[in-house]
């Protein structure tokens, strides 16, 4: 399984694996894909620096990438304290009331209260780029579309290609005009921020619209070798998988003890129908695991979610409390519809071997149908 | 391009084409696929009988199928007049007001007022089965899931396999338990009645759940040979295409004059983002072309759609008025996200040749990537 793009990156398989866990990212790279570390959780750039040093040392010299969350336009941005003032009291009251109803206790007095995910504040995302370029990233991907022009130029000066997510053809075209090298075509079924057009329609549409001007990675709904075969049949140069790594043995974020975390247990039990696309996580439509938390926000008495970045500031302490409560029925977690296929905890290497084998079988099946 | 299923049906390609037009259905069968005639528009069984006689005579002896819309449970059903009483005045007023605002004139005094689509009333759908079995259908498909047990038994006695649409794994399993032979796995991106799970995830999930117990046709998002290759790679035994035939030269329903109808012109101009999933057409969620008509129903002052079959009775005269008004900006038409690829009026045979060629190229691409 190889394409021009996998050859360009010097990786064995055109499988790009996005994950917030450096342990998972490194395992993906070691297993022949390209592990892409999500940086949005690093409010402190020095922590990212340390983690990337660890990545440099634990990827057997194989390439890896980083994923930032940066809007193309530089917003007028205040500190978290300024932004806090823009959150209506009604919203805060709803969050408090809902957490109480769901049995989520307040944080320990000793716990440090979360400042919210600052990674999608422009200044913080820019620090992620600066820190990353001090290491050896093979790719900078941006989850909010084109990064600003000067960030693209800076990456290109260092010889690092830039990828950007797109949920519609016009976004993909704009990214390429802005200098983006690789478009990640992310269908409706994907976890996290996602558009309305499903992968089966979106992928070939973006492939055709871009022609030779940029490579296309297929995202949204990929968790088997058959789906990789489908992606390449539809014209993509590789796949971008995110959700599927959340139930790997290497994924330890949010784990309170040994064994699967409450989030992983919730994911293992979910079917493909157990997700919802909602603005409650970040302020922009994102697909989340359907739990008592997301259901509360879809009731008639729930307020409308706030715009980015206010919504995440509103719910950041709630997310912290939910994580501490460790209840699989009350979870705040982005995941795609592929969650229905995530039914056991397995090592990354085992998944990669299965993806490759499934791909081969799918191509055999197609050849037999000729 | 052939599978066990295409061999079983004695057709050249595993391409099943659903269409309300007998001219399109016959052309699909003549071109090597299986044309499946949608019966729901035939309020009068005698008219269906005549049309199927025409099909018998115009398919070069090749097989064709019929598609009915029949709930598995026999409802307590009144006449159209009884049902009319259940429609709230507020809903009727909204429809009248909206049509006036959109500049849709009343019907000519001379026009026969539509009785609504009665095809999804149980008694009418059952008459469609009886009429069809007097001809030589190779398949009876049901757009509302499993038909009633006695209908399945009747079809099987005549040697006719039964197919049923499913938008979720549990529906697919239930269909097979009920005796259905072929499950049409219809993803979120499909036109008409559709569920929440997108094709990339749904198709392989249903294939795996059913194993050898039933063949799976892939529906939702198919309009190119690449997408057929993707469907077969994902384990489907063939594809079920509906929307894509709406812009064929043979499709003349709703055409007021020579050349493309107002509906076809609207479809030709639409992108993949120009659809909406809504209950306004039938009472159940169905994907429609996004036009001024659907937009009116999504405004805050719009009432909630009524349950099936009341909603269609409510809007049936509106549909007739909209059709007569012949305005591409005010259209009531089910179509899938593949509408973005429907950009010219072409004969069925040309589309079939392109599908086959595109399939071959996709398989070549996959083999090159090995």
mmCIF file of C-alpha atoms in Angstrom, chain B:
data_model
loop_
_atom_site.group_PDB
_atom_site.id
_atom_site.type_symbol
_atom_site.label_atom_id
_atom_site.label_comp_id
_atom_site.label_asym_id
_atom_site.label_seq_id
_atom_site.Cartn_x
_atom_site.Cartn_y
_atom_site.Cartn_z
ATOM 1 C CA UNK B 1 -17.646 -5.544 -13.216
ATOM 2 C CA UNK B 2 -19.635 -8.448 -11.814
ATOM 3 C CA UNK B 3 -20.516 -9.988 -8.457
ATOM 4 C CA UNK B 4 -22.424 -13.039 -7.270
ATOM 5 C CA UNK B 5 -25.496 -10.830 -7.118
ATOM 6 C CA UNK B 6 -25.236 -9.563 -10.703
ATOM 7 C CA UNK B 7 -24.806 -13.179 -11.852
ATOM 8 C CA UNK B 8 -27.856 -14.201 -9.829
ATOM 9 C CA UNK B 9 -29.965 -11.537 -11.545
ATOM 10 C CA UNK B 10 -28.433 -12.256 -14.945
ATOM 11 C CA UNK B 11 -27.423 -8.639 -15.391
ATOM 12 C CA UNK B 12 -24.160 -7.340 -16.815
ATOM 13 C CA UNK B 13 -23.279 -4.923 -13.999
ATOM 14 C CA UNK B 14 -24.281 -4.899 -10.290
ATOM 15 C CA UNK B 15 -25.876 -1.475 -10.755
ATOM 16 C CA UNK B 16 -29.454 -1.192 -9.489
ATOM 17 C CA UNK B 17 -31.144 1.990 -10.668
ATOM 18 C CA UNK B 18 -34.193 3.269 -8.825
ATOM 19 C CA UNK B 19 -36.363 5.740 -10.698
ATOM 20 C CA UNK B 20 -40.026 6.780 -10.895
ATOM 21 C CA UNK B 21 -39.707 6.951 -14.706
ATOM 22 C CA UNK B 22 -40.405 3.826 -16.747
ATOM 23 C CA UNK B 23 -38.352 5.291 -19.602
ATOM 24 C CA UNK B 24 -35.300 5.612 -17.356
ATOM 25 C CA UNK B 25 -35.880 2.208 -15.706
ATOM 26 C CA UNK B 26 -36.125 0.455 -19.054
ATOM 27 C CA UNK B 27 -33.002 2.233 -20.320
ATOM 28 C CA UNK B 28 -31.048 1.126 -17.212
ATOM 29 C CA UNK B 29 -32.068 -2.497 -17.782
ATOM 30 C CA UNK B 30 -31.265 -2.305 -21.487
ATOM 31 C CA UNK B 31 -27.832 -0.860 -20.642
ATOM 32 C CA UNK B 32 -26.910 -3.815 -18.419
ATOM 33 C CA UNK B 33 -28.076 -2.748 -14.954
ATOM 34 C CA UNK B 34 -31.346 -3.486 -13.188
ATOM 35 C CA UNK B 35 -33.908 -0.716 -13.634
ATOM 36 C CA UNK B 36 -36.244 -0.527 -10.635
ATOM 37 C CA UNK B 37 -39.500 1.358 -11.191
ATOM 38 C CA UNK B 38 -40.765 3.420 -8.256
ATOM 39 C CA UNK B 39 -44.489 2.726 -7.881
ATOM 40 C CA UNK B 40 -45.413 5.278 -5.218
ATOM 41 C CA UNK B 41 -46.642 7.840 -7.753
ATOM 42 C CA UNK B 42 -49.295 5.474 -9.141
ATOM 43 C CA UNK B 43 -52.437 6.266 -7.177
ATOM 44 C CA UNK B 44 -54.342 4.215 -9.757
ATOM 45 C CA UNK B 45 -53.240 0.549 -9.988
ATOM 46 C CA UNK B 46 -54.524 0.271 -13.570
ATOM 47 C CA UNK B 47 -52.036 2.945 -14.636
ATOM 48 C CA UNK B 48 -49.196 0.949 -13.041
ATOM 49 C CA UNK B 49 -50.423 -2.146 -14.879
ATOM 50 C CA UNK B 50 -50.196 -0.341 -18.219
ATOM 51 C CA UNK B 51 -46.747 1.011 -17.432
ATOM 52 C CA UNK B 52 -45.433 -2.430 -16.454
ATOM 53 C CA UNK B 53 -46.801 -3.846 -19.715
ATOM 54 C CA UNK B 54 -44.799 -1.139 -21.453
ATOM 55 C CA UNK B 55 -41.736 -2.173 -19.372
ATOM 56 C CA UNK B 56 -42.235 -5.807 -20.405
ATOM 57 C CA UNK B 57 -42.178 -4.726 -24.027
ATOM 58 C CA UNK B 58 -39.323 -2.224 -23.861
ATOM 59 C CA UNK B 59 -36.564 -3.925 -21.906
ATOM 60 C CA UNK B 60 -35.305 -6.303 -24.628
ATOM 61 C CA UNK B 61 -36.309 -9.206 -22.390
ATOM 62 C CA UNK B 62 -33.898 -8.031 -19.700
ATOM 63 C CA UNK B 63 -34.894 -8.082 -16.030
ATOM 64 C CA UNK B 64 -36.309 -5.100 -14.153
ATOM 65 C CA UNK B 65 -37.656 -4.533 -10.629
ATOM 66 C CA UNK B 66 -40.319 -2.527 -8.831
ATOM 67 C CA UNK B 67 -40.083 -0.372 -5.713
ATOM 68 C CA UNK B 68 -43.000 0.044 -3.337
ATOM 69 C CA UNK B 69 -43.409 2.088 -0.147
ATOM 70 C CA UNK B 70 -45.062 -0.150 2.418
ATOM 71 C CA UNK B 71 -44.796 -0.131 6.206
ATOM 72 C CA UNK B 72 -44.359 -3.582 7.811
ATOM 73 C CA UNK B 73 -47.220 -2.906 10.196
ATOM 74 C CA UNK B 74 -50.703 -2.566 8.779
ATOM 75 C CA UNK B 75 -51.913 0.772 10.128
ATOM 76 C CA UNK B 76 -55.486 1.690 10.948
ATOM 77 C CA UNK B 77 -55.999 3.678 7.843
ATOM 78 C CA UNK B 78 -58.835 5.880 6.775
ATOM 79 C CA UNK B 79 -59.602 7.389 3.439
ATOM 80 C CA UNK B 80 -57.840 10.564 2.365
ATOM 81 C CA UNK B 81 -60.898 12.475 3.522
ATOM 82 C CA UNK B 82 -60.710 11.066 7.078
ATOM 83 C CA UNK B 83 -56.994 11.850 7.251
ATOM 84 C CA UNK B 84 -57.568 15.382 6.022
ATOM 85 C CA UNK B 85 -59.434 16.113 9.256
ATOM 86 C CA UNK B 86 -56.270 15.442 11.261
ATOM 87 C CA UNK B 87 -54.336 18.276 9.630
ATOM 88 C CA UNK B 88 -54.250 21.394 11.862
ATOM 89 C CA UNK B 89 -55.483 24.686 10.420
ATOM 90 C CA UNK B 90 -52.180 26.342 11.450
ATOM 91 C CA UNK B 91 -50.315 24.016 9.075
ATOM 92 C CA UNK B 92 -52.661 24.693 6.180
ATOM 93 C CA UNK B 93 -52.358 28.441 6.770
ATOM 94 C CA UNK B 94 -48.544 28.231 6.795
ATOM 95 C CA UNK B 95 -48.509 26.379 3.479
ATOM 96 C CA UNK B 96 -50.874 28.893 1.858
ATOM 97 C CA UNK B 97 -48.940 31.875 3.212
ATOM 98 C CA UNK B 98 -45.592 30.425 2.122
ATOM 99 C CA UNK B 99 -46.752 29.660 -1.405
ATOM 100 C CA UNK B 100 -48.105 33.192 -1.738
ATOM 101 C CA UNK B 101 -44.809 34.657 -0.480
ATOM 102 C CA UNK B 102 -42.834 32.513 -2.936
ATOM 103 C CA UNK B 103 -45.042 33.643 -5.823
ATOM 104 C CA UNK B 104 -46.527 30.192 -6.494
ATOM 105 C CA UNK B 105 -49.970 30.770 -8.074
ATOM 106 C CA UNK B 106 -53.075 28.712 -7.234
ATOM 107 C CA UNK B 107 -53.935 25.851 -9.565
ATOM 108 C CA UNK B 108 -55.985 26.475 -12.664
ATOM 109 C CA UNK B 109 -59.695 26.023 -12.025
ATOM 110 C CA UNK B 110 -59.551 23.253 -14.628
ATOM 111 C CA UNK B 111 -56.710 21.299 -12.932
ATOM 112 C CA UNK B 112 -57.522 18.092 -11.110
ATOM 113 C CA UNK B 113 -56.396 18.530 -7.513
ATOM 114 C CA UNK B 114 -53.892 15.912 -6.369
ATOM 115 C CA UNK B 115 -55.046 13.476 -3.726
ATOM 116 C CA UNK B 116 -51.552 13.295 -2.272
ATOM 117 C CA UNK B 117 -49.182 10.445 -2.705
ATOM 118 C CA UNK B 118 -51.395 7.553 -1.679
ATOM 119 C CA UNK B 119 -48.713 5.030 -2.619
ATOM 120 C CA UNK B 120 -47.532 4.865 0.952
ATOM 121 C CA UNK B 121 -50.991 4.067 2.227
ATOM 122 C CA UNK B 122 -50.928 0.378 2.965
ATOM 123 C CA UNK B 123 -53.821 -0.650 0.755
ATOM 124 C CA UNK B 124 -52.425 1.176 -2.257
ATOM 125 C CA UNK B 125 -48.913 -0.244 -1.831
ATOM 126 C CA UNK B 126 -50.423 -3.736 -1.569
ATOM 127 C CA UNK B 127 -52.239 -3.209 -4.862
ATOM 128 C CA UNK B 128 -48.868 -2.267 -6.396
ATOM 129 C CA UNK B 129 -47.494 -5.649 -5.315
ATOM 130 C CA UNK B 130 -50.477 -7.491 -6.749
ATOM 131 C CA UNK B 131 -50.236 -5.649 -10.047
ATOM 132 C CA UNK B 132 -46.454 -6.109 -10.256
ATOM 133 C CA UNK B 133 -46.644 -9.849 -9.670
ATOM 134 C CA UNK B 134 -48.863 -10.080 -12.741
ATOM 135 C CA UNK B 135 -45.817 -9.026 -14.776
ATOM 136 C CA UNK B 136 -42.226 -10.295 -14.614
ATOM 137 C CA UNK B 137 -40.450 -8.293 -11.891
ATOM 138 C CA UNK B 138 -37.000 -9.651 -10.970
ATOM 139 C CA UNK B 139 -37.080 -7.781 -7.652
ATOM 140 C CA UNK B 140 -39.543 -6.178 -5.275
ATOM 141 C CA UNK B 141 -37.863 -3.486 -3.191
ATOM 142 C CA UNK B 142 -39.500 -1.709 -0.279
ATOM 143 C CA UNK B 143 -38.453 1.825 0.563
ATOM 144 C CA UNK B 144 -39.858 1.687 4.117
ATOM 145 C CA UNK B 145 -38.032 -1.385 5.398
ATOM 146 C CA UNK B 146 -39.440 -4.918 5.556
ATOM 147 C CA UNK B 147 -42.761 -5.356 3.803
ATOM 148 C CA UNK B 148 -45.382 -7.363 5.753
ATOM 149 C CA UNK B 149 -44.602 -11.081 6.108
ATOM 150 C CA UNK B 150 -47.380 -12.216 3.756
ATOM 151 C CA UNK B 151 -46.108 -9.908 1.012
ATOM 152 C CA UNK B 152 -42.617 -11.390 1.360
ATOM 153 C CA UNK B 153 -44.088 -14.913 1.256
ATOM 154 C CA UNK B 154 -46.160 -14.082 -1.815
ATOM 155 C CA UNK B 155 -43.114 -12.727 -3.643
ATOM 156 C CA UNK B 156 -41.052 -15.775 -2.688
ATOM 157 C CA UNK B 157 -43.814 -18.118 -3.933
ATOM 158 C CA UNK B 158 -43.478 -16.420 -7.302
ATOM 159 C CA UNK B 159 -39.679 -16.712 -7.095
ATOM 160 C CA UNK B 160 -39.160 -12.967 -6.728
ATOM 161 C CA UNK B 161 -36.493 -11.803 -4.245
ATOM 162 C CA UNK B 162 -37.339 -8.979 -1.858
ATOM 163 C CA UNK B 163 -35.092 -6.031 -0.997
ATOM 164 C CA UNK B 164 -35.548 -3.497 1.791
ATOM 165 C CA UNK B 165 -33.877 -0.212 2.658
ATOM 166 C CA UNK B 166 -32.001 0.130 5.953
ATOM 167 C CA UNK B 167 -30.289 3.148 7.490
ATOM 168 C CA UNK B 168 -28.939 1.355 10.571
ATOM 169 C CA UNK B 169 -27.567 -2.085 11.429
ATOM 170 C CA UNK B 170 -30.487 -3.046 13.666
ATOM 171 C CA UNK B 171 -32.958 -2.356 10.850
ATOM 172 C CA UNK B 172 -30.901 -4.495 8.473
ATOM 173 C CA UNK B 173 -30.858 -7.392 10.942
ATOM 174 C CA UNK B 174 -34.636 -7.126 11.421
ATOM 175 C CA UNK B 175 -35.228 -7.171 7.659
ATOM 176 C CA UNK B 176 -33.289 -10.415 7.287
ATOM 177 C CA UNK B 177 -35.162 -11.965 10.224
ATOM 178 C CA UNK B 178 -38.371 -11.021 8.404
ATOM 179 C CA UNK B 179 -37.241 -12.911 5.296
ATOM 180 C CA UNK B 180 -35.809 -10.078 3.194
ATOM 181 C CA UNK B 181 -33.190 -11.310 0.686
ATOM 182 C CA UNK B 182 -31.287 -8.125 -0.120
ATOM 183 C CA UNK B 183 -30.624 -5.174 2.169
ATOM 184 C CA UNK B 184 -30.135 -1.760 0.600
ATOM 185 C CA UNK B 185 -27.793 0.022 3.028
ATOM 186 C CA UNK B 186 -28.694 3.662 2.549
ATOM 187 C CA UNK B 187 -26.318 6.234 4.028
ATOM 188 C CA UNK B 188 -27.010 9.725 5.344
ATOM 189 C CA UNK B 189 -25.979 11.365 2.035
ATOM 190 C CA UNK B 190 -28.747 9.615 0.075
ATOM 191 C CA UNK B 191 -31.786 11.349 -1.376
ATOM 192 C CA UNK B 192 -35.227 10.682 0.052
ATOM 193 C CA UNK B 193 -35.738 8.832 3.327
ATOM 194 C CA UNK B 194 -32.414 8.482 5.064
ATOM 195 C CA UNK B 195 -30.834 7.924 8.480
ATOM 196 C CA UNK B 196 -27.928 9.549 10.322
ATOM 197 C CA UNK B 197 -25.062 7.138 9.617
ATOM 198 C CA UNK B 198 -23.030 7.975 6.497
ATOM 199 C CA UNK B 199 -22.296 5.465 3.730
ATOM 200 C CA UNK B 200 -18.560 5.051 4.488
ATOM 201 C CA UNK B 201 -19.428 3.741 7.947
ATOM 202 C CA UNK B 202 -22.850 2.184 7.304
ATOM 203 C CA UNK B 203 -22.089 -0.032 4.303
ATOM 204 C CA UNK B 204 -19.291 -2.187 5.800
ATOM 205 C CA UNK B 205 -21.096 -2.261 9.140
ATOM 206 C CA UNK B 206 -24.201 -3.792 7.556
ATOM 207 C CA UNK B 207 -22.090 -6.113 5.364
ATOM 208 C CA UNK B 208 -20.355 -7.444 8.495
ATOM 209 C CA UNK B 209 -23.564 -7.708 10.508
ATOM 210 C CA UNK B 210 -25.350 -9.753 7.832
ATOM 211 C CA UNK B 211 -22.482 -11.996 6.702
ATOM 212 C CA UNK B 212 -23.839 -14.612 4.302
ATOM 213 C CA UNK B 213 -27.456 -14.141 5.407
ATOM 214 C CA UNK B 214 -28.232 -11.456 2.800
ATOM 215 C CA UNK B 215 -26.589 -9.519 -0.004
ATOM 216 C CA UNK B 216 -26.021 -5.798 0.542
ATOM 217 C CA UNK B 217 -26.551 -3.065 -2.020
ATOM 218 C CA UNK B 218 -24.741 0.208 -1.292
ATOM 219 C CA UNK B 219 -26.907 3.328 -1.533
ATOM 220 C CA UNK B 220 -26.252 6.984 -0.780
ATOM 221 C CA UNK B 221 -23.594 8.993 -2.584
ATOM 222 C CA UNK B 222 -23.069 6.861 -5.695
ATOM 223 C CA UNK B 223 -22.703 8.639 -9.037
ATOM 224 C CA UNK B 224 -19.356 7.500 -10.455
ATOM 225 C CA UNK B 225 -17.413 4.331 -11.171
ATOM 226 C CA UNK B 226 -15.012 5.280 -8.383
ATOM 227 C CA UNK B 227 -17.883 5.199 -5.915
ATOM 228 C CA UNK B 228 -18.940 1.783 -7.233
ATOM 229 C CA UNK B 229 -15.376 0.562 -6.698
ATOM 230 C CA UNK B 230 -15.516 1.981 -3.174
ATOM 231 C CA UNK B 231 -18.803 0.172 -2.535
ATOM 232 C CA UNK B 232 -17.431 -3.179 -3.682
ATOM 233 C CA UNK B 233 -14.182 -2.596 -1.742
ATOM 234 C CA UNK B 234 -16.326 -2.015 1.347
ATOM 235 C CA UNK B 235 -17.957 -5.413 0.800
ATOM 236 C CA UNK B 236 -21.216 -4.543 -0.962
ATOM 237 C CA UNK B 237 -22.533 -6.837 -3.711
ATOM 238 C CA UNK B 238 -23.591 -3.928 -5.870
ATOM 239 C CA UNK B 239 -24.881 -0.371 -5.778
ATOM 240 C CA UNK B 240 -28.335 1.187 -5.620
ATOM 241 C CA UNK B 241 -28.461 4.566 -7.364
ATOM 242 C CA UNK B 242 -31.483 6.845 -7.341
ATOM 243 C CA UNK B 243 -30.729 10.555 -7.609
ATOM 244 C CA UNK B 244 -28.263 10.238 -10.447
ATOM 245 C CA UNK B 245 -30.893 9.289 -13.042
ATOM 246 C CA UNK B 246 -32.951 12.459 -12.459
ATOM 247 C CA UNK B 247 -30.817 14.372 -14.949
ATOM 248 C CA UNK B 248 -30.899 11.777 -17.731
ATOM 249 C CA UNK B 249 -32.347 12.612 -21.144
ATOM 250 C CA UNK B 250 -34.918 9.843 -20.663
ATOM 251 C CA UNK B 251 -36.332 11.463 -17.481
ATOM 252 C CA UNK B 252 -39.370 13.460 -18.599
ATOM 253 C CA UNK B 253 -41.561 13.497 -15.468
ATOM 254 C CA UNK B 254 -42.535 17.029 -14.551
ATOM 255 C CA UNK B 255 -41.295 18.453 -17.864
ATOM 256 C CA UNK B 256 -43.642 21.167 -19.102
ATOM 257 C CA UNK B 257 -41.921 21.488 -22.471
ATOM 258 C CA UNK B 258 -38.955 20.222 -24.490
ATOM 259 C CA UNK B 259 -35.559 20.497 -22.811
ATOM 260 C CA UNK B 260 -34.730 20.239 -19.097
ATOM 261 C CA UNK B 261 -37.630 20.711 -16.679
ATOM 262 C CA UNK B 262 -37.454 23.353 -13.962
ATOM 263 C CA UNK B 263 -36.566 20.587 -11.493
ATOM 264 C CA UNK B 264 -33.737 19.371 -13.717
ATOM 265 C CA UNK B 265 -32.418 22.908 -14.107
ATOM 266 C CA UNK B 266 -32.441 23.280 -10.325
ATOM 267 C CA UNK B 267 -30.561 19.980 -9.937
ATOM 268 C CA UNK B 268 -27.971 20.881 -12.584
ATOM 269 C CA UNK B 269 -27.136 24.089 -10.717
ATOM 270 C CA UNK B 270 -26.919 22.574 -7.223
ATOM 271 C CA UNK B 271 -23.736 21.716 -5.312
ATOM 272 C CA UNK B 272 -23.314 18.880 -2.813
ATOM 273 C CA UNK B 273 -24.035 21.398 -0.043
ATOM 274 C CA UNK B 274 -27.420 22.297 -1.529
ATOM 275 C CA UNK B 275 -29.524 19.586 0.097
ATOM 276 C CA UNK B 276 -31.292 19.401 3.432
ATOM 277 C CA UNK B 277 -32.584 16.463 5.506
ATOM 278 C CA UNK B 278 -36.090 17.298 6.644
ATOM 279 C CA UNK B 279 -39.495 15.822 7.518
ATOM 280 C CA UNK B 280 -41.418 18.283 5.338
ATOM 281 C CA UNK B 281 -41.871 15.949 2.344
ATOM 282 C CA UNK B 282 -43.399 12.861 3.916
ATOM 283 C CA UNK B 283 -43.296 13.219 7.687
ATOM 284 C CA UNK B 284 -40.128 11.091 7.967
ATOM 285 C CA UNK B 285 -36.593 12.510 7.562
ATOM 286 C CA UNK B 286 -35.818 12.707 3.856
ATOM 287 C CA UNK B 287 -33.073 14.526 1.971
ATOM 288 C CA UNK B 288 -34.365 17.170 -0.438
ATOM 289 C CA UNK B 289 -32.924 19.765 -2.744
ATOM 290 C CA UNK B 290 -32.477 22.971 -0.726
ATOM 291 C CA UNK B 291 -34.705 25.635 -2.294
ATOM 292 C CA UNK B 292 -36.841 28.559 -1.156
ATOM 293 C CA UNK B 293 -39.546 25.997 -0.265
ATOM 294 C CA UNK B 294 -37.360 23.986 2.137
ATOM 295 C CA UNK B 295 -35.846 27.169 3.536
ATOM 296 C CA UNK B 296 -39.321 28.481 4.404
ATOM 297 C CA UNK B 297 -39.933 25.367 6.512
ATOM 298 C CA UNK B 298 -36.703 25.875 8.465
ATOM 299 C CA UNK B 299 -37.588 29.402 9.578
ATOM 300 C CA UNK B 300 -38.536 29.976 13.224
ATOM 301 C CA UNK B 301 -42.203 30.705 12.357
ATOM 302 C CA UNK B 302 -42.663 27.401 10.505
ATOM 303 C CA UNK B 303 -44.724 24.662 12.194
ATOM 304 C CA UNK B 304 -43.216 21.234 12.896
ATOM 305 C CA UNK B 305 -43.928 18.788 10.071
ATOM 306 C CA UNK B 306 -46.771 16.309 10.684
ATOM 307 C CA UNK B 307 -46.238 12.537 10.907
ATOM 308 C CA UNK B 308 -46.494 10.268 7.841
ATOM 309 C CA UNK B 309 -48.881 10.120 5.954
ATOM 310 C CA UNK B 310 -50.410 13.457 7.075
ATOM 311 C CA UNK B 311 -47.473 15.659 6.056
ATOM 312 C CA UNK B 312 -47.621 14.554 2.439
ATOM 313 C CA UNK B 313 -51.389 15.049 2.345
ATOM 314 C CA UNK B 314 -50.767 18.546 3.716
ATOM 315 C CA UNK B 315 -48.232 19.467 1.028
ATOM 316 C CA UNK B 316 -49.514 17.439 -1.937
ATOM 317 C CA UNK B 317 -51.448 20.274 -3.506
ATOM 318 C CA UNK B 318 -48.507 22.580 -2.770
ATOM 319 C CA UNK B 319 -46.253 20.147 -4.663
ATOM 320 C CA UNK B 320 -48.696 20.251 -7.580
ATOM 321 C CA UNK B 321 -48.760 24.071 -7.531
ATOM 322 C CA UNK B 322 -44.973 24.236 -7.271
ATOM 323 C CA UNK B 323 -44.624 21.884 -10.252
ATOM 324 C CA UNK B 324 -47.065 23.976 -12.294
ATOM 325 C CA UNK B 325 -45.270 27.205 -11.378
ATOM 326 C CA UNK B 326 -42.134 25.790 -13.043
ATOM 327 C CA UNK B 327 -39.688 27.940 -11.045
ATOM 328 C CA UNK B 328 -36.233 26.338 -10.480
ATOM 329 C CA UNK B 329 -35.885 28.344 -7.247
ATOM 330 C CA UNK B 330 -39.029 26.854 -5.707
ATOM 331 C CA UNK B 331 -38.800 23.079 -6.013
ATOM 332 C CA UNK B 332 -39.898 20.176 -3.798
ATOM 333 C CA UNK B 333 -37.622 17.317 -4.819
ATOM 334 C CA UNK B 334 -35.848 14.485 -2.976
ATOM 335 C CA UNK B 335 -32.217 14.201 -4.039
ATOM 336 C CA UNK B 336 -28.924 13.090 -2.479
ATOM 337 C CA UNK B 337 -25.666 14.960 -1.979
ATOM 338 C CA UNK B 338 -24.433 13.415 -5.245
ATOM 339 C CA UNK B 339 -26.457 16.212 -6.894
ATOM 340 C CA UNK B 340 -23.169 18.157 -6.928
ATOM 341 C CA UNK B 341 -21.956 15.743 -9.639
ATOM 342 C CA UNK B 342 -25.163 16.005 -11.719
ATOM 343 C CA UNK B 343 -24.116 18.772 -14.080
ATOM 344 C CA UNK B 344 -25.459 17.836 -17.501
ATOM 345 C CA UNK B 345 -28.385 16.046 -19.109
ATOM 346 C CA UNK B 346 -27.152 12.780 -20.635
ATOM 347 C CA UNK B 347 -28.635 9.513 -21.871
ATOM 348 C CA UNK B 348 -28.666 6.548 -19.462
ATOM 349 C CA UNK B 349 -26.446 4.465 -21.755
ATOM 350 C CA UNK B 350 -23.719 7.121 -21.719
ATOM 351 C CA UNK B 351 -23.802 7.260 -17.909
ATOM 352 C CA UNK B 352 -23.603 3.462 -17.658
ATOM 353 C CA UNK B 353 -20.575 3.364 -19.968
ATOM 354 C CA UNK B 354 -18.882 6.041 -17.866
ATOM 355 C CA UNK B 355 -19.634 4.195 -14.612
ATOM 356 C CA UNK B 356 -18.036 1.030 -15.976
ATOM 357 C CA UNK B 357 -14.989 2.879 -17.294
ATOM 358 C CA UNK B 358 -14.567 4.807 -14.027
ATOM 359 C CA UNK B 359 -14.763 1.558 -12.082
ATOM 360 C CA UNK B 360 -11.995 0.006 -14.174
ATOM 361 C CA UNK B 361 -9.769 3.049 -13.703
ATOM 362 C CA UNK B 362 -10.319 3.001 -9.947
ATOM 363 C CA UNK B 363 -9.318 -0.663 -9.717
ATOM 364 C CA UNK B 364 -6.252 0.056 -11.856
ATOM 365 C CA UNK B 365 -5.328 2.857 -9.453
ATOM 366 C CA UNK B 366 -5.654 0.526 -6.477
ATOM 367 C CA UNK B 367 -3.504 -2.108 -8.145
ATOM 368 C CA UNK B 368 -0.861 0.510 -8.905
ATOM 369 C CA UNK B 369 -0.850 1.484 -5.213
ATOM 370 C CA UNK B 370 0.017 -2.069 -4.147
#
